[in-house]
mmCIF file of C-alpha atoms in Angstrom:
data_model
loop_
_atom_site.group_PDB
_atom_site.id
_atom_site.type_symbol
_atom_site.label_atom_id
_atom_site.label_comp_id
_atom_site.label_asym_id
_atom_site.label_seq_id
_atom_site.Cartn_x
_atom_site.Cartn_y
_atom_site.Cartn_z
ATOM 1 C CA UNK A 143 0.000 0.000 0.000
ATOM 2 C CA UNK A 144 1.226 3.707 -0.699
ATOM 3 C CA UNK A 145 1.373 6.309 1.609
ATOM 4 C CA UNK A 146 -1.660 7.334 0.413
ATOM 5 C CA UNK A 147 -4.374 4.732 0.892
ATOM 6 C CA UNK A 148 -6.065 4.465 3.382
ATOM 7 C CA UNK A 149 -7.630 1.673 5.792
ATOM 8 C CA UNK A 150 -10.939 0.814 7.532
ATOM 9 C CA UNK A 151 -11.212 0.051 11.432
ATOM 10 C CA UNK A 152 -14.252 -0.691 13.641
ATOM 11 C CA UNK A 153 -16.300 -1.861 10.457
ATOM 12 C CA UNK A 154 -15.561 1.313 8.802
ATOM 13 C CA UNK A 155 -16.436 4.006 11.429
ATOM 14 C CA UNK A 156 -13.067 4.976 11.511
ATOM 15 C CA UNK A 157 -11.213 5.709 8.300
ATOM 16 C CA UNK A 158 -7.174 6.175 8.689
ATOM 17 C CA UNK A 159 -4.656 7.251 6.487
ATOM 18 C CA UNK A 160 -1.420 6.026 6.959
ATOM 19 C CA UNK A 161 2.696 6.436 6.010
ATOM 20 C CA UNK A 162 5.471 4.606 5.391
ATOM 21 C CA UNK A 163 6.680 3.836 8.794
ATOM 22 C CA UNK A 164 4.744 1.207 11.188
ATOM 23 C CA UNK A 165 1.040 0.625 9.657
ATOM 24 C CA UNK A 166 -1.649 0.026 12.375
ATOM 25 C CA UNK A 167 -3.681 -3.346 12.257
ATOM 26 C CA UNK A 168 -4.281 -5.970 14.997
ATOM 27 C CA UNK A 169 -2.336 -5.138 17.816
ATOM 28 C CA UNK A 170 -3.984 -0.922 17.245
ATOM 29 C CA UNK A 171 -7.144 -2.975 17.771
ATOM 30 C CA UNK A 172 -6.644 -5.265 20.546
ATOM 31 C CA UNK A 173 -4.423 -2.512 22.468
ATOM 32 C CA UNK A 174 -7.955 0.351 21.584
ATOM 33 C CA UNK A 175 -9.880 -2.672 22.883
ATOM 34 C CA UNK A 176 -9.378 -2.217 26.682
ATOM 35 C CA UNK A 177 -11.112 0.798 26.453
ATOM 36 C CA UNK A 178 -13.873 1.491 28.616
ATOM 37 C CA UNK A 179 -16.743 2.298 26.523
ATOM 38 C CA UNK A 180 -18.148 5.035 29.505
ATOM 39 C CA UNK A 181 -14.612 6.730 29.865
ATOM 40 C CA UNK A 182 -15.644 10.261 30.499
ATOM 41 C CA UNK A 183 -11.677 11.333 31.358
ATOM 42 C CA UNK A 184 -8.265 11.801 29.293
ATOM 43 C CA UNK A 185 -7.321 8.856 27.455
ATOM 44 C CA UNK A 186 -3.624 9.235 25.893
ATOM 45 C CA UNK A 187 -1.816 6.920 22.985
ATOM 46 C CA UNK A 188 1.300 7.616 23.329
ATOM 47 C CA UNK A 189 3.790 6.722 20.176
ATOM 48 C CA UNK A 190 0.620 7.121 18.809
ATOM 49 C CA UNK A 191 1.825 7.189 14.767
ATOM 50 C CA UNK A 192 -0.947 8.107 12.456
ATOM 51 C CA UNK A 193 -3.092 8.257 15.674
ATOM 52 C CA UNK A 194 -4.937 4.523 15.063
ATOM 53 C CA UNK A 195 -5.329 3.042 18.514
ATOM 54 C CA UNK A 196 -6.404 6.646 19.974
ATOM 55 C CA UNK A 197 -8.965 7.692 17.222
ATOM 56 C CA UNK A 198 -10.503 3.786 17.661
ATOM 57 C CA UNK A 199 -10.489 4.686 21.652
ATOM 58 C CA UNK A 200 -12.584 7.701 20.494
ATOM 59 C CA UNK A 201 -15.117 6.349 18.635
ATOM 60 C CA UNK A 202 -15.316 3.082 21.300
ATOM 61 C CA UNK A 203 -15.709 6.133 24.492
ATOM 62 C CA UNK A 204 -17.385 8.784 22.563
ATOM 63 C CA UNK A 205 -17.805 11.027 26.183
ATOM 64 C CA UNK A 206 -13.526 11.003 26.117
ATOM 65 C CA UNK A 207 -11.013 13.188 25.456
ATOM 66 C CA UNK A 208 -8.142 11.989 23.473
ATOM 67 C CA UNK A 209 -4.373 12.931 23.219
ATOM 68 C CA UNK A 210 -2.304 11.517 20.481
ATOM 69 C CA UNK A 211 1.384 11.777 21.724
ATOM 70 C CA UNK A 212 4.094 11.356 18.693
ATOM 71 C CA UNK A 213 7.853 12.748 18.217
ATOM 72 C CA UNK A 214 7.891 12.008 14.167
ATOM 73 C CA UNK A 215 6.568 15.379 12.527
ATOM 74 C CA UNK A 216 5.298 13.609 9.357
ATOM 75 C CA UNK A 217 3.258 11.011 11.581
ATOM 76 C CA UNK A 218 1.954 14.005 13.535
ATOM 77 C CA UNK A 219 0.958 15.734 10.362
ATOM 78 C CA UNK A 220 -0.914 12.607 9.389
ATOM 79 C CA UNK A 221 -2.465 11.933 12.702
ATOM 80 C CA UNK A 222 -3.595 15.688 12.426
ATOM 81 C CA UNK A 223 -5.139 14.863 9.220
ATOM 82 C CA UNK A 224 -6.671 11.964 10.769
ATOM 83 C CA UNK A 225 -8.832 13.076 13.438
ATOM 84 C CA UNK A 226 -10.172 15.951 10.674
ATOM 85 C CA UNK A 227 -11.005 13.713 8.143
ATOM 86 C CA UNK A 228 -13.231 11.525 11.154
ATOM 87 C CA UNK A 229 -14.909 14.764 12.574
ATOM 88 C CA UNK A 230 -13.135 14.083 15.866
ATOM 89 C CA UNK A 231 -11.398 17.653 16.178
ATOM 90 C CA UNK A 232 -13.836 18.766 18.794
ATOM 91 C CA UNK A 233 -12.211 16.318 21.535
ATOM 92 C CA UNK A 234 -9.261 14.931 19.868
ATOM 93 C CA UNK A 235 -5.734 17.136 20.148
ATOM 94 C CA UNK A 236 -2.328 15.886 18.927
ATOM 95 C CA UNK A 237 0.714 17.233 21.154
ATOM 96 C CA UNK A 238 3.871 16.630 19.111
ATOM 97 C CA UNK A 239 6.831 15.914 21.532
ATOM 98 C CA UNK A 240 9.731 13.559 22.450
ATOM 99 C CA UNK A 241 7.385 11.566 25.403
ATOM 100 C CA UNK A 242 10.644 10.810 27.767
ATOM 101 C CA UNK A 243 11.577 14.338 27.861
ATOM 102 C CA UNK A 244 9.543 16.102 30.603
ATOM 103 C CA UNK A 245 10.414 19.669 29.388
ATOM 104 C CA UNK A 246 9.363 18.561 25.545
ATOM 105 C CA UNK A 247 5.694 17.086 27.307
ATOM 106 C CA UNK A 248 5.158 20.406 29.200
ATOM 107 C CA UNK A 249 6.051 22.530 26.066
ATOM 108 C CA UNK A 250 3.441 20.820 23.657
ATOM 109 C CA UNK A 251 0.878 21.087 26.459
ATOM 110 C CA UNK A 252 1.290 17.677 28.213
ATOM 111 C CA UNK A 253 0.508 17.944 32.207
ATOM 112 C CA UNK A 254 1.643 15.213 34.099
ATOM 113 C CA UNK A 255 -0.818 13.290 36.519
ATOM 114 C CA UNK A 256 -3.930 13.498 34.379
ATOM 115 C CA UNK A 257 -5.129 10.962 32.030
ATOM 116 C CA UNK A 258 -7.511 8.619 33.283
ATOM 117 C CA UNK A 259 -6.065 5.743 30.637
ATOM 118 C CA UNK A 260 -3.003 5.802 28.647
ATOM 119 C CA UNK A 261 -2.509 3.605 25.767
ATOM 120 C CA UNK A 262 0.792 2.587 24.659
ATOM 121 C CA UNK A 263 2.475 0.853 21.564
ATOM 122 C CA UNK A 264 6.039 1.376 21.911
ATOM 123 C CA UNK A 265 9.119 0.320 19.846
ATOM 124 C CA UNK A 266 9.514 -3.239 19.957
ATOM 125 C CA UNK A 267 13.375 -3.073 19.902
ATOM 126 C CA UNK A 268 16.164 -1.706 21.209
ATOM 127 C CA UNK A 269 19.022 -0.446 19.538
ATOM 128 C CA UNK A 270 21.737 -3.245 19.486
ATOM 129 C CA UNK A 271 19.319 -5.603 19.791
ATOM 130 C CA UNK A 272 18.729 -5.914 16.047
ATOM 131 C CA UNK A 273 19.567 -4.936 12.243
ATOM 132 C CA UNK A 274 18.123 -1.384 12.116
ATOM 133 C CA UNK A 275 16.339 -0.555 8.807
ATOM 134 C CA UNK A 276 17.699 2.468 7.038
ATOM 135 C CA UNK A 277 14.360 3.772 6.213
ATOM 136 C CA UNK A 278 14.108 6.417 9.249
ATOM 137 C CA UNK A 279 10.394 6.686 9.167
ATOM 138 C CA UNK A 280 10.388 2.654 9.854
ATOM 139 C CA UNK A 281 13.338 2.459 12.204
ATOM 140 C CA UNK A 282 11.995 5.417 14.566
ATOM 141 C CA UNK A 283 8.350 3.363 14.876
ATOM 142 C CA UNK A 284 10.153 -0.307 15.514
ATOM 143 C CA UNK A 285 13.626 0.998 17.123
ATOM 144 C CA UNK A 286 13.442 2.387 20.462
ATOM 145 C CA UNK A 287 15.478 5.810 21.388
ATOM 146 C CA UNK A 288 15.501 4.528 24.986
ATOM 147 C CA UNK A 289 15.309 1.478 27.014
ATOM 148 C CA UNK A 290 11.382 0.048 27.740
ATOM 149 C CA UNK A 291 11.854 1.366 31.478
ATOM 150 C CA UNK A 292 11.883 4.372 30.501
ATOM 151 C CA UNK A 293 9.594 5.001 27.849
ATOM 152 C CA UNK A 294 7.432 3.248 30.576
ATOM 153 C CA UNK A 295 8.334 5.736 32.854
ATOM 154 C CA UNK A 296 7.127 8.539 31.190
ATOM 155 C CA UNK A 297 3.907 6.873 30.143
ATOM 156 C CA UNK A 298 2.847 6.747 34.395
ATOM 157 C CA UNK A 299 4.022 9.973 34.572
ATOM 158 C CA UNK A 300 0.968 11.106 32.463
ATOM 159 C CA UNK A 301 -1.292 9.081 34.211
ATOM 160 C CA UNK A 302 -3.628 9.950 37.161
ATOM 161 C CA UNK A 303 -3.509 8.078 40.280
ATOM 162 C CA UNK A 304 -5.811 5.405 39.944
ATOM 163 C CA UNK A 305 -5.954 5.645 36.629
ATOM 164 C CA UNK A 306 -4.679 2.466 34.087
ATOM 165 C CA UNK A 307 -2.421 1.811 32.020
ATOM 166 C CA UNK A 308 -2.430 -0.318 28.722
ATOM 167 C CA UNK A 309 0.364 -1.852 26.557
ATOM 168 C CA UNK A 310 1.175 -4.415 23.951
ATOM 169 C CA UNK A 311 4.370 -5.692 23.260
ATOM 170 C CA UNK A 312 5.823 -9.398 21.850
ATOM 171 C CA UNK A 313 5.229 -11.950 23.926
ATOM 172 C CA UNK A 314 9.139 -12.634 24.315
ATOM 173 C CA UNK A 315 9.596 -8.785 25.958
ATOM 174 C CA UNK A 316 7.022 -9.896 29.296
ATOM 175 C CA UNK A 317 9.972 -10.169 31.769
ATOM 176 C CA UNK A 318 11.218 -6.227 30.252
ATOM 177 C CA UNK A 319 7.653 -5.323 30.316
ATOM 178 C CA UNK A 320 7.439 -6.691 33.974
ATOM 179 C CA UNK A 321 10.509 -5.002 35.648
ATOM 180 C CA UNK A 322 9.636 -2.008 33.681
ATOM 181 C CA UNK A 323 6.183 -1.396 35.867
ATOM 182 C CA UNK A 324 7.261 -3.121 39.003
ATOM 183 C CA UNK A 325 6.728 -1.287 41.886
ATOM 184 C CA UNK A 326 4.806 1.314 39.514
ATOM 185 C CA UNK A 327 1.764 -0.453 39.216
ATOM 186 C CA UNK A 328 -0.943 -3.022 40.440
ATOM 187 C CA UNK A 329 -3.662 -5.118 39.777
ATOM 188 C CA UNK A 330 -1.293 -5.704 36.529
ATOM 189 C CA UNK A 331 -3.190 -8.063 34.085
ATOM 190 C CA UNK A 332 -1.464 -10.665 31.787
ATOM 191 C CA UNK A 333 -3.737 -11.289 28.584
ATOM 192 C CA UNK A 334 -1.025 -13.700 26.677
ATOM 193 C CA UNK A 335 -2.340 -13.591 22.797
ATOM 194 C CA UNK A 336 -1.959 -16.737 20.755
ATOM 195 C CA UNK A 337 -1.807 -16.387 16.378
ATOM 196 C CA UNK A 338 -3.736 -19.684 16.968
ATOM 197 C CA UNK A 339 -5.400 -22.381 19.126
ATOM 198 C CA UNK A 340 -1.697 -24.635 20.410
ATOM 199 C CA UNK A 341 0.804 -21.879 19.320
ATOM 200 C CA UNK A 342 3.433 -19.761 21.875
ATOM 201 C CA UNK A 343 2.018 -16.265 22.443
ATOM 202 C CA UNK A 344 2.899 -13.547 20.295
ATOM 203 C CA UNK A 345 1.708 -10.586 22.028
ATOM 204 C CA UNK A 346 0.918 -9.906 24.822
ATOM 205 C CA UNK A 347 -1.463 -7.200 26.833
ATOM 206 C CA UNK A 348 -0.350 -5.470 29.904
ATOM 207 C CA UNK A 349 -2.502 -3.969 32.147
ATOM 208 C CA UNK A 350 -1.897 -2.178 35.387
ATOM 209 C CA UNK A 351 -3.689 0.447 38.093
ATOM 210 C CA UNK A 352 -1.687 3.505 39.192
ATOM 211 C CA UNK A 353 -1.113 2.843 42.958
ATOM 212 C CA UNK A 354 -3.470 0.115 43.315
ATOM 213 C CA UNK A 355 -2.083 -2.532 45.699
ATOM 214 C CA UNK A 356 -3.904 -5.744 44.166
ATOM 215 C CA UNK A 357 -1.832 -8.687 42.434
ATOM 216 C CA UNK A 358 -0.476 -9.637 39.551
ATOM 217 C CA UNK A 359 -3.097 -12.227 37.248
ATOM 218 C CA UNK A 360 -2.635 -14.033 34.458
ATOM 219 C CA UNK A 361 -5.305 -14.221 32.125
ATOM 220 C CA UNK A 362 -6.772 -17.067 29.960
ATOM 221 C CA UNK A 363 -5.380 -16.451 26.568
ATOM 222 C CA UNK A 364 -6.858 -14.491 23.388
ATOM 223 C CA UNK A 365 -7.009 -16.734 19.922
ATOM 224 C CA UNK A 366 -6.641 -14.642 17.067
ATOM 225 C CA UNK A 367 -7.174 -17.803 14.152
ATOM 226 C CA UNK A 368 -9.059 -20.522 13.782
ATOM 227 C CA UNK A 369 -7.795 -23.275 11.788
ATOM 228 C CA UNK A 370 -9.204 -22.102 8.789
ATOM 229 C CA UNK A 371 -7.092 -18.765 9.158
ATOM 230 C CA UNK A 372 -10.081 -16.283 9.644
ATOM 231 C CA UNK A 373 -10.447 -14.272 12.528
ATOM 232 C CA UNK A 374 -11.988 -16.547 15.579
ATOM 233 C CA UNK A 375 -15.467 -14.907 16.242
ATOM 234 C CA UNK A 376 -14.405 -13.270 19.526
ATOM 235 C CA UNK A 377 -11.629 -11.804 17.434
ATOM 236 C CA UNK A 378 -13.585 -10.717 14.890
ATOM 237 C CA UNK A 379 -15.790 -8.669 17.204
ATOM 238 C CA UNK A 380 -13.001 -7.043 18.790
ATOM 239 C CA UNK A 381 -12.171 -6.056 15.021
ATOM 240 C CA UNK A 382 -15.900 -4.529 14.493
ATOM 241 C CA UNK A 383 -15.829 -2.940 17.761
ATOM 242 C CA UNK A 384 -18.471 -4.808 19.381
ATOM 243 C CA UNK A 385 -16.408 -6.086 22.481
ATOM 244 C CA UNK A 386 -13.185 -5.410 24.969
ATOM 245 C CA UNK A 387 -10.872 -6.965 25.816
#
């Protein structure tokens, strides 16, 4: 697909153009999937890209305010033209700023402490860790500028106490996703998400409460497949919009 085209979420109430760098498909869903359809508060997606899992949390809570966070000025142009082109500039604002840099969040209008919900996607690598692709636009949405700890870091900074916090990574990164929230977080939920019924996990979905106290759970796991390689039907209705996760 060209820059250009442009993709269908939630059965086509949300329409999304989208660049070069990382495109938004399942994991945008599953990770817009937790949610709360009656969220009345801030809800931030932060690395947010063209602005897919943030624009899908506004059309699933349509009483929230959204913040798309995103350092890349061409991805910030685009999530810009995004939330236009869906009629969601009346509670959807795009603050363009390096996340991990507390003077860069205050300057574009970030206030720590206040979002009821942020929603994260980060880089799924770390530099050394792996071949990084010369295109720049690809390699700044799938190569991390800092360790997970800290983009984590400045993710709960953003967040209100009480409030929850949301992120998918690869299955493989769960210990790094675990250190990077302990002593940050509780009630942290484990949703381990399998390509199909019998396979190793993936992804998986992190959840966690801002100063809650409650333990860690592990939670039975999310099938994407079926055998025949379609969506499985709970799948499917995460993909429509119908469910949460």
């Amino acid at each position: 697909m060209s820059a250009d085209s442009t993709d269908g979420f939630l059965d086509g109430r949300l329409r999304l153009r989208q660049g070069r760098g990382h495109r938004a498909g399942t994991d945008a869903v599953l990770l817009s999937a937790v949610t709360p359809p009656g969220e009345t508060g801030l809800i931030l997606d932060v690395g947010a890209g063209a602005g897919a899992v943030g624009l899908m949390a506004a059309v699933r809570a349509p009483g929230a305010a959204i913040g798309l966070v995103e350092i890349d000025p061409g991805a910030a142009a685009l999530a810009r033209e995004n939330v236009a082109a869906n009629g969601l500039a009346d509670r959807v604002s795009v603050f363009e700023a390096d996340v991990t840099a507390p003077g860069a969040r205050r300057a574009a209008g970030l206030s720590d402490e206040k979002a009821a919900l942020v929603l994260t996607n980060p880089p799924f690598y770390e530099v050394g860790r792996v071949r990084v692709t010369p295109d720049a636009a690809k390699a700044l949405a799938h190569v991390a500028a800092v360790p997970l700890a800290g983009w984590t870091r400045a993710c709960l900074a953003l967040l209100a106490p009480g409030g929850t916090f949301a992120m998918i990574h690869r299955a493989e990164a769960l210990a790094d996703c675990l250190a990077a929230v302990e002593a940050r977080l509780g009630a942290v939920s484990i949703l381990p998400i399998l390509p199909r019924a019998g396979a190793p996990a993936s992804r998986i979905l992190l959840c966690g409460v801002k100063g809650s106290r409650a333990p860690l759970s592990l939670l039975a796991p999310l099938v994407l497949h079926g055998a025949d390689g379609r969506f499985t039907e709970e799948a499917e209705r995460m993909n429509r919009g119908e469910t949460g996760v």
